[in-house]
Short mmCIF file of N, CA and C in Angstrom, two decimals:
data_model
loop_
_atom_site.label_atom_id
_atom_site.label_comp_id
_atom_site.label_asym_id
_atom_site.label_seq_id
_atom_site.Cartn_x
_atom_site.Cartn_y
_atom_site.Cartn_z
N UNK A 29 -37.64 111.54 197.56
CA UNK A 29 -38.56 110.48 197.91
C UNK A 29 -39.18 110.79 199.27
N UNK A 30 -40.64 110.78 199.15
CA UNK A 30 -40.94 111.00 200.73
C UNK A 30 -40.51 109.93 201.71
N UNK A 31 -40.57 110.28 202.69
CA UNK A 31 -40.74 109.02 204.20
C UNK A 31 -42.19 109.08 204.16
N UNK A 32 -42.00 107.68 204.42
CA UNK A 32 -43.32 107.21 205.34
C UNK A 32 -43.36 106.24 206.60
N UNK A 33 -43.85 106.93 207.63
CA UNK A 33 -43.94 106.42 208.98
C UNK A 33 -45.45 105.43 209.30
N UNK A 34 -45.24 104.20 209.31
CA UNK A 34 -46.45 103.86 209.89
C UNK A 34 -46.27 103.44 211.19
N UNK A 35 -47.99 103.09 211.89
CA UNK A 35 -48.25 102.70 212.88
C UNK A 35 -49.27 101.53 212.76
N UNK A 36 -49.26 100.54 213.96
CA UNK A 36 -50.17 99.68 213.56
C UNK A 36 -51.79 99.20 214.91
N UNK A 37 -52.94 99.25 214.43
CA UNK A 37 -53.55 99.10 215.66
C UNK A 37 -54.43 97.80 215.29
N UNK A 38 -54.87 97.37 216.58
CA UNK A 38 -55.24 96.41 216.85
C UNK A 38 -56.77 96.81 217.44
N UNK A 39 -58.12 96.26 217.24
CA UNK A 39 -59.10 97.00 218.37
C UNK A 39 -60.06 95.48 218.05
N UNK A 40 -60.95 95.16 219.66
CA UNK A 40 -61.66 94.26 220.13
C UNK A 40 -62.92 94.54 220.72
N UNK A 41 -63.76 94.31 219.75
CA UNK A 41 -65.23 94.51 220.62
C UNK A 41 -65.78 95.88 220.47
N UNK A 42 -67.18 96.79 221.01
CA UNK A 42 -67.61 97.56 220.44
C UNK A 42 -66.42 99.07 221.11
N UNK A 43 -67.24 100.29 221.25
CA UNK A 43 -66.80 101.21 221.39
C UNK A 43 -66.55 101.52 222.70
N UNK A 44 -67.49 101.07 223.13
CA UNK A 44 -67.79 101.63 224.69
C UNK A 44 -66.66 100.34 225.65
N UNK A 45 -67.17 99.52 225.52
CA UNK A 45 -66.78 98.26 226.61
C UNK A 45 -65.32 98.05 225.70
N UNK A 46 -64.73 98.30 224.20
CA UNK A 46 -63.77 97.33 223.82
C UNK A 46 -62.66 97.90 224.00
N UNK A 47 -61.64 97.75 223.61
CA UNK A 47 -60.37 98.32 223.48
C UNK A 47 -59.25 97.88 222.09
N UNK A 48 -58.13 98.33 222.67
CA UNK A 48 -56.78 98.09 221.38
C UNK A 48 -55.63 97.88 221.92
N UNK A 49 -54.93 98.81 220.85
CA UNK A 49 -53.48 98.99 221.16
C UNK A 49 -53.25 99.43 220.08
N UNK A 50 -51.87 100.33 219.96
CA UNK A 50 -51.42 101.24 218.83
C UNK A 50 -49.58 100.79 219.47
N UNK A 51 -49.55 100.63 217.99
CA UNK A 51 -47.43 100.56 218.31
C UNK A 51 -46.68 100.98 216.95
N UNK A 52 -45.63 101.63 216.69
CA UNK A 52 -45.00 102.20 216.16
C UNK A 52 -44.54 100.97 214.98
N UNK A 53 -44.05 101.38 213.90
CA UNK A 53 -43.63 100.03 212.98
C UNK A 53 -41.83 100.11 213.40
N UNK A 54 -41.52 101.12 213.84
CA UNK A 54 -40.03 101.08 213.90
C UNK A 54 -39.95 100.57 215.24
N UNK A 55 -40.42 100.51 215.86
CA UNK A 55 -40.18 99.67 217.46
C UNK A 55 -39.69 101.12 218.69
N UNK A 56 -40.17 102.05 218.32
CA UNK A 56 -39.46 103.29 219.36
C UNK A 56 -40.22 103.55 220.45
N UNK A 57 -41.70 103.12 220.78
CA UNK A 57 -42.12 102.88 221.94
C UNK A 57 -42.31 101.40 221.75
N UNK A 58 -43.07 101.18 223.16
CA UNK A 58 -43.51 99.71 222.93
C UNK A 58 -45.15 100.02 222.62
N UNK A 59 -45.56 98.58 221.91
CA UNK A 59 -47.30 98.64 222.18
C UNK A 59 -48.23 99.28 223.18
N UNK A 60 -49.00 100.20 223.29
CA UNK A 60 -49.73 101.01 224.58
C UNK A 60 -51.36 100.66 224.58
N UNK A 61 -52.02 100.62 224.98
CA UNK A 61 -53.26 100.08 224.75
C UNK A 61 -54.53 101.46 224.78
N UNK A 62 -54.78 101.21 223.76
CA UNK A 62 -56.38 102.49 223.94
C UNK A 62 -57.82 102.00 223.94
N UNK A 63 -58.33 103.17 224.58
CA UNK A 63 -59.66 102.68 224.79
C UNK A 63 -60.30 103.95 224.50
N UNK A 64 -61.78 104.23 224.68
CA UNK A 64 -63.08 105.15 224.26
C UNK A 64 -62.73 105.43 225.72
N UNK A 65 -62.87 105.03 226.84
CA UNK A 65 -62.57 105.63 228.43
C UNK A 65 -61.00 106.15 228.41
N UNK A 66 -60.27 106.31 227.78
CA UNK A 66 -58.99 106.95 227.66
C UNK A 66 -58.96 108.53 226.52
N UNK A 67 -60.22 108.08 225.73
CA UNK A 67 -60.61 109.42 224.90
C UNK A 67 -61.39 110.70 225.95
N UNK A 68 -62.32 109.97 226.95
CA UNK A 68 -63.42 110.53 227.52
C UNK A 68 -62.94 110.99 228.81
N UNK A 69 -62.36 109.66 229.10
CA UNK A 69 -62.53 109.90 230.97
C UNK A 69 -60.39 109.94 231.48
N UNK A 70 -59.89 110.19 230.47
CA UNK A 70 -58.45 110.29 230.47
C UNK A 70 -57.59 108.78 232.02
N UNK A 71 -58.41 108.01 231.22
CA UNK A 71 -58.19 106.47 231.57
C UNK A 71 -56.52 106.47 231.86
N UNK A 72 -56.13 106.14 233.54
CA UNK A 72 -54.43 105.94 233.29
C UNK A 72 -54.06 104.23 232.94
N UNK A 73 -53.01 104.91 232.17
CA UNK A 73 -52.23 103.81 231.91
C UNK A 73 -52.64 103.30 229.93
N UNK A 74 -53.56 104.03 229.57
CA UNK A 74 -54.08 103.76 228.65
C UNK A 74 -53.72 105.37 227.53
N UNK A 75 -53.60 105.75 226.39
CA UNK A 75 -53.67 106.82 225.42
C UNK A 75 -55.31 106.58 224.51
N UNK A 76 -54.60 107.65 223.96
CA UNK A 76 -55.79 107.90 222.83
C UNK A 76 -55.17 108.47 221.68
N UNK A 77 -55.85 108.64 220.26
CA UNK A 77 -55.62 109.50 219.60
C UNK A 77 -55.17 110.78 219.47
N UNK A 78 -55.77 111.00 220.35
CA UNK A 78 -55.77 112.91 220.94
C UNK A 78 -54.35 112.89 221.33
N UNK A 79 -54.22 111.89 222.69
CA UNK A 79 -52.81 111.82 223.05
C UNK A 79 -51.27 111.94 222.14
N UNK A 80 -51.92 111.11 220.94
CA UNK A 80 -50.71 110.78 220.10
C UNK A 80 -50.45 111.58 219.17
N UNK A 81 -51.40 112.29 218.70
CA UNK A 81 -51.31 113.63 217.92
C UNK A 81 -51.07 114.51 218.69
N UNK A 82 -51.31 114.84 220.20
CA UNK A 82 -50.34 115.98 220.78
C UNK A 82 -48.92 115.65 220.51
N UNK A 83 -48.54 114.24 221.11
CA UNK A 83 -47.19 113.74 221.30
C UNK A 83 -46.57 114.17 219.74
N UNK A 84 -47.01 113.91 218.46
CA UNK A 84 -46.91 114.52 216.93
C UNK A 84 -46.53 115.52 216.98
N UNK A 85 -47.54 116.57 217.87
CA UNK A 85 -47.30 118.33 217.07
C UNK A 85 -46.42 118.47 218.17
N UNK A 86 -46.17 117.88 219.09
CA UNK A 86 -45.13 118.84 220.22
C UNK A 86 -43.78 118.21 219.74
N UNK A 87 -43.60 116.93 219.07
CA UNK A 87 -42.23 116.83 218.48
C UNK A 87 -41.78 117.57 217.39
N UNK A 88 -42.97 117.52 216.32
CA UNK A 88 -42.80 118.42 215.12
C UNK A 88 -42.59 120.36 215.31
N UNK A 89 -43.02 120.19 216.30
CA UNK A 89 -43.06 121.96 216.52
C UNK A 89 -41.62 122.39 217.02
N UNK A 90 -41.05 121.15 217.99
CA UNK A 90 -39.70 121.12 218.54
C UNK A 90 -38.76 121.66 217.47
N UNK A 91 -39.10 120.58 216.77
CA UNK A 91 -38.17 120.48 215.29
C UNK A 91 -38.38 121.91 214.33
N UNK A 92 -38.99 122.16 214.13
CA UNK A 92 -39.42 123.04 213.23
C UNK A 92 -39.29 124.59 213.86
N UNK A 93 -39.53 125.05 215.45
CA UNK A 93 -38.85 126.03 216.14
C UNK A 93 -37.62 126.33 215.95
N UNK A 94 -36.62 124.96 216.14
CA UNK A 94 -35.54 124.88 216.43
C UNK A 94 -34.66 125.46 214.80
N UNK A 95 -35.30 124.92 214.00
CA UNK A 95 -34.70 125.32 212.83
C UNK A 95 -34.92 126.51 212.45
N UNK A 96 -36.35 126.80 212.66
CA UNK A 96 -36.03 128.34 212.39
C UNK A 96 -35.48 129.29 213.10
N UNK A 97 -35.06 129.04 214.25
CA UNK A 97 -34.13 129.89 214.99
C UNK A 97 -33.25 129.96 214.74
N UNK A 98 -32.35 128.28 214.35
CA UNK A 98 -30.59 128.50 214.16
C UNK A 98 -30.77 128.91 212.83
N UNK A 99 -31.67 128.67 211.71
CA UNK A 99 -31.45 129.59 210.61
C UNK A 99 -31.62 130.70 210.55
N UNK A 100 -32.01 131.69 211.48
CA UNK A 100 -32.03 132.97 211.95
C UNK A 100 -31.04 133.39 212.36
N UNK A 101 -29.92 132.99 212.79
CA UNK A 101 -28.81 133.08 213.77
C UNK A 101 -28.99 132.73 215.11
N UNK A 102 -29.46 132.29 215.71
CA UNK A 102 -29.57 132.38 217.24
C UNK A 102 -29.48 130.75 217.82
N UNK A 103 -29.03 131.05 218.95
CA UNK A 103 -28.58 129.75 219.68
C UNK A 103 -29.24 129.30 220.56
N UNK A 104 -29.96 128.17 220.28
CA UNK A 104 -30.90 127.32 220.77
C UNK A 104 -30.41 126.52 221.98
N UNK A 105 -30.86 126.89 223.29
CA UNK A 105 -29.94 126.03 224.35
C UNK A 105 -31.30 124.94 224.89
N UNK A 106 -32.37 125.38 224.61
CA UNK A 106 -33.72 124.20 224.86
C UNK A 106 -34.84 124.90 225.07
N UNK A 107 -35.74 124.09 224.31
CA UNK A 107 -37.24 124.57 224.06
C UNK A 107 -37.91 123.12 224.68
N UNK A 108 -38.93 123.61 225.51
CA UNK A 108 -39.57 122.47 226.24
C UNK A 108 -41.01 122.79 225.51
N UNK A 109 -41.94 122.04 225.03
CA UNK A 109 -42.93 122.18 224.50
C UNK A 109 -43.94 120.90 224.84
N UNK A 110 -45.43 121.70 225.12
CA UNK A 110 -46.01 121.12 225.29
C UNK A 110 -47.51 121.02 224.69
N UNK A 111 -48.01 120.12 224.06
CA UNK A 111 -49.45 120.51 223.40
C UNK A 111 -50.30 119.58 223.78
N UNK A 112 -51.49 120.14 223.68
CA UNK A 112 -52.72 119.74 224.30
C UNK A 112 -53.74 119.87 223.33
N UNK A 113 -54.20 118.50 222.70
CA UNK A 113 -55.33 118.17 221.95
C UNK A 113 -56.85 118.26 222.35
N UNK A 114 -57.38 119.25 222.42
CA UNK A 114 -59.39 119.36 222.86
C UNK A 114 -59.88 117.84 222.10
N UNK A 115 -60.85 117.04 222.68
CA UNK A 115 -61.40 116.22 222.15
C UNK A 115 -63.13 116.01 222.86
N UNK A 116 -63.94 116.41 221.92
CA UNK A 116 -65.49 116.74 222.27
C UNK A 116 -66.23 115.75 221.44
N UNK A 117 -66.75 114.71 222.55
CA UNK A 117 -66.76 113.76 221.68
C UNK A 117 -68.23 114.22 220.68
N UNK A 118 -68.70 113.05 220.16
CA UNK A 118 -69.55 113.93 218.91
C UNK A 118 -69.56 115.11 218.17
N UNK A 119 -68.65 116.07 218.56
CA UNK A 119 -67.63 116.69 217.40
C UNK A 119 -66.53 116.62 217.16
N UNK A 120 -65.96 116.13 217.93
CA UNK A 120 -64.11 115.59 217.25
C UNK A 120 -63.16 116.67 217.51
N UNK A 121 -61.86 116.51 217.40
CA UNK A 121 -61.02 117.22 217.77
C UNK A 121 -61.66 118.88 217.44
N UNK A 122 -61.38 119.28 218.17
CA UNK A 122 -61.53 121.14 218.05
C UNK A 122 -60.29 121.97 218.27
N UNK A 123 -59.40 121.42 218.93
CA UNK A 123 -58.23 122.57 219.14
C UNK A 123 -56.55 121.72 219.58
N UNK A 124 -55.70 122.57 219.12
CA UNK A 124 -54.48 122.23 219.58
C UNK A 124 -53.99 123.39 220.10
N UNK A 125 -53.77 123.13 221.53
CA UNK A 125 -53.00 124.34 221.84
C UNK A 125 -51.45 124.06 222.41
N UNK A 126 -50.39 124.68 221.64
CA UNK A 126 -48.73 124.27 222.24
C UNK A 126 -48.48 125.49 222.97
N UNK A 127 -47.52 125.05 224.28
CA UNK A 127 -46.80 126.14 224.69
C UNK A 127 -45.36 125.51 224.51
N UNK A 128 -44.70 126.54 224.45
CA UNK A 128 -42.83 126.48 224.58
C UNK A 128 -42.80 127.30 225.39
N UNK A 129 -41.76 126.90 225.97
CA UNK A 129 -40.46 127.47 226.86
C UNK A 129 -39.49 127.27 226.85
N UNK A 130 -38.53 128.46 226.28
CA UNK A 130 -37.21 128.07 225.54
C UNK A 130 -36.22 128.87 226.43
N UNK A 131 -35.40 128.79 226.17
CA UNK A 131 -33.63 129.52 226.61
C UNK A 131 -33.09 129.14 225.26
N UNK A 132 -32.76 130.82 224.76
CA UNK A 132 -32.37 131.04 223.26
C UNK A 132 -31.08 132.26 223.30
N UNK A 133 -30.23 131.80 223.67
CA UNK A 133 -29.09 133.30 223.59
C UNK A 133 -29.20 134.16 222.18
N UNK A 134 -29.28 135.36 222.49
CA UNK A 134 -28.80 136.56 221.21
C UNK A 134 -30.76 136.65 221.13
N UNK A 135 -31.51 136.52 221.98
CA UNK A 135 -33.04 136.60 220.61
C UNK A 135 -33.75 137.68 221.30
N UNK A 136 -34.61 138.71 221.30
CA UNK A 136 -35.73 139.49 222.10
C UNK A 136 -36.62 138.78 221.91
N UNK A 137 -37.50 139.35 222.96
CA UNK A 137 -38.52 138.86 222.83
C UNK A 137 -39.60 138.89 221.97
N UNK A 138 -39.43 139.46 221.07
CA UNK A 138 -40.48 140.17 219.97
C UNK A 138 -39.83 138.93 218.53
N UNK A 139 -38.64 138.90 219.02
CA UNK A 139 -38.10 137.80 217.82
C UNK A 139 -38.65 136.49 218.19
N UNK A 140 -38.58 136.33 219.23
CA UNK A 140 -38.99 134.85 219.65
C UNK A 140 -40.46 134.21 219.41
N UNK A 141 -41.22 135.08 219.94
CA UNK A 141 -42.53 135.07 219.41
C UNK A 141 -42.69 135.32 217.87
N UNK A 142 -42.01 135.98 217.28
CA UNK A 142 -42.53 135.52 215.61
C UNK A 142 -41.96 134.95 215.11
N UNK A 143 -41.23 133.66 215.57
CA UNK A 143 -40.43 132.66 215.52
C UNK A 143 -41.23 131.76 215.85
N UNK A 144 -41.69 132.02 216.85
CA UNK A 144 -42.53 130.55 217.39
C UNK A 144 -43.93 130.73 216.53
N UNK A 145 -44.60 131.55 216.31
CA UNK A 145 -45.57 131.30 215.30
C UNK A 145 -45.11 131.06 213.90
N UNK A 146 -44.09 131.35 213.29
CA UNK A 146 -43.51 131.16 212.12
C UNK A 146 -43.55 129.21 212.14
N UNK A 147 -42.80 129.06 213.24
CA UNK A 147 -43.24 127.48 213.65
C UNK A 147 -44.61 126.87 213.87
N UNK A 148 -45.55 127.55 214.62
CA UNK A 148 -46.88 126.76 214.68
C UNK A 148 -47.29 127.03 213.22
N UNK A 149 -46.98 127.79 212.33
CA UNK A 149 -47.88 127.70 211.27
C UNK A 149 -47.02 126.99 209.99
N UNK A 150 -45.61 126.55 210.28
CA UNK A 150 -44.90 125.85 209.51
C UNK A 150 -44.64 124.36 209.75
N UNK A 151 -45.03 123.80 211.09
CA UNK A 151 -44.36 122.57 211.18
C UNK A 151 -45.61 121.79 210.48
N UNK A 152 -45.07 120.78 210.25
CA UNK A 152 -46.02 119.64 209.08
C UNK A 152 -47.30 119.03 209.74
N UNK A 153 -46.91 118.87 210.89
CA UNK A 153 -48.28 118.75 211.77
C UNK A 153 -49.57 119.69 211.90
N UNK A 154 -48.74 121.19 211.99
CA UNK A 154 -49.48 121.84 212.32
C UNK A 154 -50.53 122.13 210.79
N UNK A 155 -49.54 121.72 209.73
CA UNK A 155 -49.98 122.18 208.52
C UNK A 155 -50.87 121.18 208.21
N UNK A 156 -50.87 119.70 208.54
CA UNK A 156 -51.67 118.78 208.37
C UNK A 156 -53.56 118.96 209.06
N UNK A 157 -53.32 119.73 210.80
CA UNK A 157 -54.22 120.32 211.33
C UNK A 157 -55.35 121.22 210.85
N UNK A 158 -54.38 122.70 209.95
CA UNK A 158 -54.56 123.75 209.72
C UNK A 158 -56.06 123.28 208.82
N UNK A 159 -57.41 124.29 209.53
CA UNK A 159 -57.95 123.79 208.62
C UNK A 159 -59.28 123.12 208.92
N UNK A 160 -58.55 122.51 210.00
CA UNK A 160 -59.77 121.74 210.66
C UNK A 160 -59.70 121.84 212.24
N UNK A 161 -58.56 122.46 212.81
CA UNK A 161 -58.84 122.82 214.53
C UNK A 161 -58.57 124.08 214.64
N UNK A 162 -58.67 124.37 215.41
CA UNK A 162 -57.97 125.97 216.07
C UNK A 162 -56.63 125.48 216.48
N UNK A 163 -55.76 125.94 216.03
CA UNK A 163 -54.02 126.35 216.66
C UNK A 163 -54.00 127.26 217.03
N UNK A 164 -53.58 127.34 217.94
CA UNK A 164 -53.08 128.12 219.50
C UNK A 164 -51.51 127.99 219.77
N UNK A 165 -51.26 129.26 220.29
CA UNK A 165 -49.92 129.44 221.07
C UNK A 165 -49.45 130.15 222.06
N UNK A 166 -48.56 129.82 222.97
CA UNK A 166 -48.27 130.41 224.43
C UNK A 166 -46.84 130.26 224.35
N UNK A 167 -46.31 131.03 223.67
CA UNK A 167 -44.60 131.27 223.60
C UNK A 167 -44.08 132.08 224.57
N UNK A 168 -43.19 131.60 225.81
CA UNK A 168 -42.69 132.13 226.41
C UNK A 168 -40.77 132.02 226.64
N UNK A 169 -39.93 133.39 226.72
CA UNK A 169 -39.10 133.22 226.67
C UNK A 169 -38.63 133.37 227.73
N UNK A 170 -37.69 132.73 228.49
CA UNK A 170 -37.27 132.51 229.50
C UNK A 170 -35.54 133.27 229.69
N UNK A 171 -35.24 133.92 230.13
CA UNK A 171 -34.20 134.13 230.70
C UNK A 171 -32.64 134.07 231.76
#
């Protein structure tokens, strides 16, 4: 049976001047409020779309690194990952780019890197992406 995760939003008034809010159905953040000046002008205190689909592929990529490493053999001591959604407005998302930085006992570096792309091009996010942005990667292994 699949999962399904929803989210729920709220939005007031036009594009420019209005705003929202976006909140999880399971309660794991609280309500955050978005706006068109949080897409454009990286508004604090406020997200966006862009935002929340990075926050997506950098959990999913976590997950999906991580597994293919310990199913490789190797011992995962932490992968810090970070992705960054392009957003141009009147053309729409264009790119995701993740970096990791991991500490992985037993791995070279030549393993790690086709590990970590084995991940950008396997995690469900990225596969949901694939297609319609550029994916990008900056895998670095740390010692």
């Amino acid at each position: 049976m699949a999962a399904v995760s929803r989210a729920d939003a709220t939005w007031e008034g036009d594009l420019t001047h209005g705003g929202g809010s976006v909140k999880p159905a399971t309660g794991a953040f609280p309500e955050v409020p978005v706006s068109w000046s949080a897409r454009t002008e990286h508004t604090a205190g406020k997200t966006s779309p862009e935002e929340l689909i990075a926050a997506a592929h950098a959990a999913c990529y976590c997950m999906a690194f991580s597994n293919g490493l310990s199913k490789a053999g190797h011992d995962v001591q932490r992968l810090d990952v970070s992705a960054e959604v392009e957003f141009v407005p009147g053309t729409g998302i264009t790119s995701s780019t993740l970096t990791v930085n991991g500490r992985v006992r037993g791995i070279t570096e030549a393993e790690f890197r086709q590990e970590a792309e084995a991940a950008k091009d396997g995690c469900p996010v990225s596969q949901a992406l694939k297609g319609n942005v550029e994916l990008r990667l900056n895998a670095n292994l740390e010692l």
